CSV table of C-alpha atoms in Angstrom, one decimal:
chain,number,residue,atom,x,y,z
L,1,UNK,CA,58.5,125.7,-28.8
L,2,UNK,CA,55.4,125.2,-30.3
L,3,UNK,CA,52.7,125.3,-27.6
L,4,UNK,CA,48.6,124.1,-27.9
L,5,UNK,CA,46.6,125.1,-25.5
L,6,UNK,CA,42.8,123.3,-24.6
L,7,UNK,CA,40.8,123.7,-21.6
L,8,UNK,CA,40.5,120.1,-19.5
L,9,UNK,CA,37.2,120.4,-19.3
L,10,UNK,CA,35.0,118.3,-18.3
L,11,UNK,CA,32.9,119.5,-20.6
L,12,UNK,CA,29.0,118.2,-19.6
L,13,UNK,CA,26.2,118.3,-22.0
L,14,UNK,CA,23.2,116.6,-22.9
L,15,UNK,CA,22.1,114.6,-25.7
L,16,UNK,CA,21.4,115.9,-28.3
L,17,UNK,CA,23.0,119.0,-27.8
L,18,UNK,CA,25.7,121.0,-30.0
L,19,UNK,CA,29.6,120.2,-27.8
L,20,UNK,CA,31.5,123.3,-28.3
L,21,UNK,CA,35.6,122.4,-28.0
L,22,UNK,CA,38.4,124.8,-28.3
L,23,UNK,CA,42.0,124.5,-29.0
L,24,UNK,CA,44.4,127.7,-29.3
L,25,UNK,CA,47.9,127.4,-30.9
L,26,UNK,CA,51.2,129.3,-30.2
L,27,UNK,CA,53.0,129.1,-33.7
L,28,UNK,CA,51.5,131.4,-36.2
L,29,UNK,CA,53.3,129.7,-38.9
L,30,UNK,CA,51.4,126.2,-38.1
L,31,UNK,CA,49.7,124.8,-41.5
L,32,UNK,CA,48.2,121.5,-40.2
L,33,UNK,CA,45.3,121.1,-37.5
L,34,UNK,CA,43.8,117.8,-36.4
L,35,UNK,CA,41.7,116.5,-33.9
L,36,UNK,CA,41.5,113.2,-32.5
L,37,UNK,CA,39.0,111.2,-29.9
L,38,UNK,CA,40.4,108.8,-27.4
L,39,UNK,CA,38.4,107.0,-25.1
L,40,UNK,CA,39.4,105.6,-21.7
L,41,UNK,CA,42.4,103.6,-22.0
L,42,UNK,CA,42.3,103.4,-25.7
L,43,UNK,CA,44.7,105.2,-28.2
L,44,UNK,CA,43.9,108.1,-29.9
L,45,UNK,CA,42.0,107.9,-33.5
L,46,UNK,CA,41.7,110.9,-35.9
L,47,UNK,CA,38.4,112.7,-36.4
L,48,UNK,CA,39.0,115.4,-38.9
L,49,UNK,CA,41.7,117.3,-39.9
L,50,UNK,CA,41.7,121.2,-41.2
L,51,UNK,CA,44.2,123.3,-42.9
L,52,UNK,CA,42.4,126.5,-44.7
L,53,UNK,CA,41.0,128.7,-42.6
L,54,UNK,CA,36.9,128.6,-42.4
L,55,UNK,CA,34.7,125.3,-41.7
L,56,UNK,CA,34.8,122.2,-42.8
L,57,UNK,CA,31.9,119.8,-42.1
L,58,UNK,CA,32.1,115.5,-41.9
L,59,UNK,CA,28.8,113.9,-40.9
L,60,UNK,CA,28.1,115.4,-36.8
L,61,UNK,CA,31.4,117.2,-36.7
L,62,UNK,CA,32.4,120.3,-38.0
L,63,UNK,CA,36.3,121.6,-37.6
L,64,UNK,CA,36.6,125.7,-37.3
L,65,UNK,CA,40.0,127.1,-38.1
L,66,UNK,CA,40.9,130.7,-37.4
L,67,UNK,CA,44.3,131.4,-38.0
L,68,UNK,CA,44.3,135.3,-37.5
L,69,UNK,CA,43.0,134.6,-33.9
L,70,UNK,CA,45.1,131.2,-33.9
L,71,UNK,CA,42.1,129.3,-32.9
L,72,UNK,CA,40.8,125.4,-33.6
L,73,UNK,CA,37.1,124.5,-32.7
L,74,UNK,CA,35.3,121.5,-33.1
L,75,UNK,CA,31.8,121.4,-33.1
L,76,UNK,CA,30.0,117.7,-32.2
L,77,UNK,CA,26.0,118.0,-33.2
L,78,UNK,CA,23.4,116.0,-31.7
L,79,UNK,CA,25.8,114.7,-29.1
L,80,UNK,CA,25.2,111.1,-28.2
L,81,UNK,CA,26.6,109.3,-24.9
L,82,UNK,CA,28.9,107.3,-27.5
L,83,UNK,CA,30.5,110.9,-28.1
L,84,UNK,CA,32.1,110.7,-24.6
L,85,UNK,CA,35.7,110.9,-24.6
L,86,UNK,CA,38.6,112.9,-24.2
L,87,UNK,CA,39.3,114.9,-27.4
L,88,UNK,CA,43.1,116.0,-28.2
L,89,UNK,CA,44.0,118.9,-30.8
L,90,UNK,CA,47.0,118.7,-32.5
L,91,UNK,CA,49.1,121.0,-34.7
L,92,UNK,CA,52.0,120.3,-37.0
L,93,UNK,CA,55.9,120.1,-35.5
L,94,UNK,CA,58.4,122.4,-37.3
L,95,UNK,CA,61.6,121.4,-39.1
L,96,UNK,CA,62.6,118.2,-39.3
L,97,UNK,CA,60.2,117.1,-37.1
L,98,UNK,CA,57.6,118.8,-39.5
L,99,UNK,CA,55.6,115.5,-40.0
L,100,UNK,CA,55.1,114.8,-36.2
L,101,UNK,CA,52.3,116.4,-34.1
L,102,UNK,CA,52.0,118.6,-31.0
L,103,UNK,CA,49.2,117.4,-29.0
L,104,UNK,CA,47.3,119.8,-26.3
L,105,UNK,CA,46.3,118.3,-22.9
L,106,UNK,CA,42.8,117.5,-24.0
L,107,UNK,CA,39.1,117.8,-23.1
L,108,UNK,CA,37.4,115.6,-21.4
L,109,UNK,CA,33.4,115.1,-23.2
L,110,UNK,CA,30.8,113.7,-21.3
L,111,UNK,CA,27.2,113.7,-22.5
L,112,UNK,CA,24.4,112.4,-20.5
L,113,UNK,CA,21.6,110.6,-21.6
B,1,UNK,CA,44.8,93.8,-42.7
B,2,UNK,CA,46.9,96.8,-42.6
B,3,UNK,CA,48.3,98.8,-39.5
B,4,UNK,CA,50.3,99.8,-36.8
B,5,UNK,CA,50.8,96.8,-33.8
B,6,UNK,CA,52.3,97.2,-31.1
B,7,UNK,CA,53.9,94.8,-28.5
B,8,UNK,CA,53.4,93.6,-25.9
B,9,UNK,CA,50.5,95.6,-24.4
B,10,UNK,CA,50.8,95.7,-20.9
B,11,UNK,CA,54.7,95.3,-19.5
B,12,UNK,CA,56.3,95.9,-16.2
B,13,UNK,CA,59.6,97.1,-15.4
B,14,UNK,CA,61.7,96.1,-12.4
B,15,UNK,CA,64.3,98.6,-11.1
B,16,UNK,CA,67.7,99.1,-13.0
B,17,UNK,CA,66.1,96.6,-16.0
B,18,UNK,CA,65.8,98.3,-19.8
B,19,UNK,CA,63.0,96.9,-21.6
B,20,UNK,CA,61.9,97.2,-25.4
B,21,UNK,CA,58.5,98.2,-26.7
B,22,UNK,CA,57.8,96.6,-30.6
B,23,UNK,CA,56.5,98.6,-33.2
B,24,UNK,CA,55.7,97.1,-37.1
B,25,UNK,CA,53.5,98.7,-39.6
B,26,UNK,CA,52.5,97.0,-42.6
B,27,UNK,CA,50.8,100.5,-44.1
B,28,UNK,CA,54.6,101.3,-45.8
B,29,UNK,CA,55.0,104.5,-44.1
B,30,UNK,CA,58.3,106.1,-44.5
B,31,UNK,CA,57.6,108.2,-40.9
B,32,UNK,CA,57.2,106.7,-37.7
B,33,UNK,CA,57.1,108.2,-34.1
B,34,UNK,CA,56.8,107.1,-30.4
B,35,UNK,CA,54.7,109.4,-27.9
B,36,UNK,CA,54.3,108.9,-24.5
B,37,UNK,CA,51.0,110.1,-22.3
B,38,UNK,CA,50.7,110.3,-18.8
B,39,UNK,CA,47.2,110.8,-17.0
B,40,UNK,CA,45.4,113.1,-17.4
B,41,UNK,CA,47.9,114.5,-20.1
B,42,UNK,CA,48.6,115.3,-23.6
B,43,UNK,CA,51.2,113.2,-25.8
B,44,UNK,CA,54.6,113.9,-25.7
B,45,UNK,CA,57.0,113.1,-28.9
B,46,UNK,CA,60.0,111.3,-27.8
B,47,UNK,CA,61.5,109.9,-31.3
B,48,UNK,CA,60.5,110.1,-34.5
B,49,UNK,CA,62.3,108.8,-37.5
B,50,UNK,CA,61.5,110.0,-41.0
B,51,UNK,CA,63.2,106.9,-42.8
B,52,UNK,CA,65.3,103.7,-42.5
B,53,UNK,CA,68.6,104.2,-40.5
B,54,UNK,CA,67.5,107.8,-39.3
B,55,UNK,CA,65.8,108.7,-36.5
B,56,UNK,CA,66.0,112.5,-34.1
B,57,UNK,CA,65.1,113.3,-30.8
B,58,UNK,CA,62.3,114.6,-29.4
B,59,UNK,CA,61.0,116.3,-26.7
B,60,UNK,CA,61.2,114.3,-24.2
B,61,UNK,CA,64.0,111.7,-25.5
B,62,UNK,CA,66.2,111.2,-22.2
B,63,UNK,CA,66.1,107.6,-20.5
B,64,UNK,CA,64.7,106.5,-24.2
B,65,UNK,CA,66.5,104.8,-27.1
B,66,UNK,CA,65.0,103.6,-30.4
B,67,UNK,CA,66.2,102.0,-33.8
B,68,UNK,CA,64.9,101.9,-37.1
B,69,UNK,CA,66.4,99.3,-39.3
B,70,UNK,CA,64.0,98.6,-41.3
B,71,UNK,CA,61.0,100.7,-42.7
B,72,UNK,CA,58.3,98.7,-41.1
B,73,UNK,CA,60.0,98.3,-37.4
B,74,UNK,CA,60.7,101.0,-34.8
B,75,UNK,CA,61.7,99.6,-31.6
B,76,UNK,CA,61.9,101.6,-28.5
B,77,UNK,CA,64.0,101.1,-25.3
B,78,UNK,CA,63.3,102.2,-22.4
B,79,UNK,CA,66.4,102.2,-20.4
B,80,UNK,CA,67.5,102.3,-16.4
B,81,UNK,CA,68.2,105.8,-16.8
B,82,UNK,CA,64.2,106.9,-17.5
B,83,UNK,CA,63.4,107.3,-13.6
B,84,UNK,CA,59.7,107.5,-14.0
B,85,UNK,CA,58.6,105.2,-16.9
B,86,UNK,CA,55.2,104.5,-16.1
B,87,UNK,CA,53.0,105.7,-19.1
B,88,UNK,CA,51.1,104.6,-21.6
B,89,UNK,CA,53.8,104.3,-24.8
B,90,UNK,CA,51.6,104.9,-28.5
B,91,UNK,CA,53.9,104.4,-31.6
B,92,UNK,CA,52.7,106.1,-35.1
B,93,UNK,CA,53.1,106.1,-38.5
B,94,UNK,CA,52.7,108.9,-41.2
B,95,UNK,CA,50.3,108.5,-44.3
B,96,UNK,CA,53.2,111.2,-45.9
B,97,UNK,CA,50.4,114.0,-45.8
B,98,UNK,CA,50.6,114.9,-42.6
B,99,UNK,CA,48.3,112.6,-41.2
B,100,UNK,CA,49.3,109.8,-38.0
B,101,UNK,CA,47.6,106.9,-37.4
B,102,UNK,CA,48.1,105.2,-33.9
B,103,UNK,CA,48.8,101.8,-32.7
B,104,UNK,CA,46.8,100.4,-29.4
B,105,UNK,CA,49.3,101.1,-27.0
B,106,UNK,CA,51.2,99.7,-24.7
B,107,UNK,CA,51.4,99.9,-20.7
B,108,UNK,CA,54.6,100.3,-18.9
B,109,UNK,CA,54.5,100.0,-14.7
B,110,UNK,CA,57.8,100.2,-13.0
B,111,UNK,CA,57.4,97.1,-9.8
């Protein structure tokens, strides 16, 4: 069973700052890591999605994927308040059920103006 | 415009009664899957079906029943035997690379 780990948080910082969020994963043979934002009673909506390992960079965000260490990060610069949410990380299922995700618990954001 | 929707968005559930959640994507997506969250929690997978007429279990399937007759519908059911229903039910379709895209959601409270 494919397990992804993320610390609840919350997570506090101010604007402006750099939010630091980390997602470990159980399954060394996992190919696919996402990460999504969901706000307070909304559904989830994708952010960015990584498969090599190294960075990879869209507008504030930057995903980090270490797959010696097994390790997801995403990096949120100059944090606004709009940036508060509850972010998930996700990995790839196995087998037939390759196509669908395995969500952590998430982290709960805030950032104070 | 294209998407997932899903219906209706908030439902409530008497005792001993099965009720169906509607999902219909217009994206023609061959995979489409039904997670449930609780508070406070992560999502959990609890069908998925890859294409028309098949679908597979999964983690958390008991109490649940779905159908996928056609490509762009995947109904699911939740029946007497889930004891503790109340969730937030998110249906989701696959672009085919890996990628899911989310409907809004819908609320189930047991009354």
């Amino acid at each position: 069973q494919k397990e992804v780990e993320q610390n609840s948080g919350p997570l506090s910082v101010p604007e402006g700052a750099i939010a630091s969020l980390n997602c470990t994963y159980s399954d060394r043979g996992s190919q696919s890591f996402f990460w999504y934002r969901q706000y307070s009673g909304k559904s989830p909506e994708l952010i960015m999605f990584i498969y090599s390992n190294g960075d990879k960079e869209d507008g504030r965000f930057t995903a980090q994927l270490n797959k010696a260490s097994q390790y997801v990060s995403l990096l949120i610069r100059d944090s606004q308040p709009s940036d508060s949410a509850t972010y998930l990380c996700a990995v790839n299922g196995v087998g037939q059920a390759g196509t669908a995700l395995i969500f952590g618990k998430g982290t709960t954001l805030s950032v104070s103006s | 415009d294209g998407g997932i929707t899903q219906s209706p968005k908030y439902l409530f559930r008497k005792e001993g009664q099965n009720v169906t959640l509607s999902c219909e994507q217009n994206l023609n997506h061959d995979a489409m899957y039904w997670y449930r969250q609780d508070p406070g929690q992560g999502l959990r997978l609890i069908y998925y079906s890859q294409i028309v007429n098949d679908f597979q279990k999964g983690d958390i399937a008991e109490g649940y029943s779905v159908s996928r007759e056609k490509k762009e519908s995947f109904p699911l059911t939740v029946t007497s035997a889930q004891k503790n229903p109340t969730a937030f039910y998110l249906c989701a379709s696959n672009t085919g690379g890996n990628t899911i895209y989310f409907g809004e959601g819908s609320w189930l409270t047991v009354v």
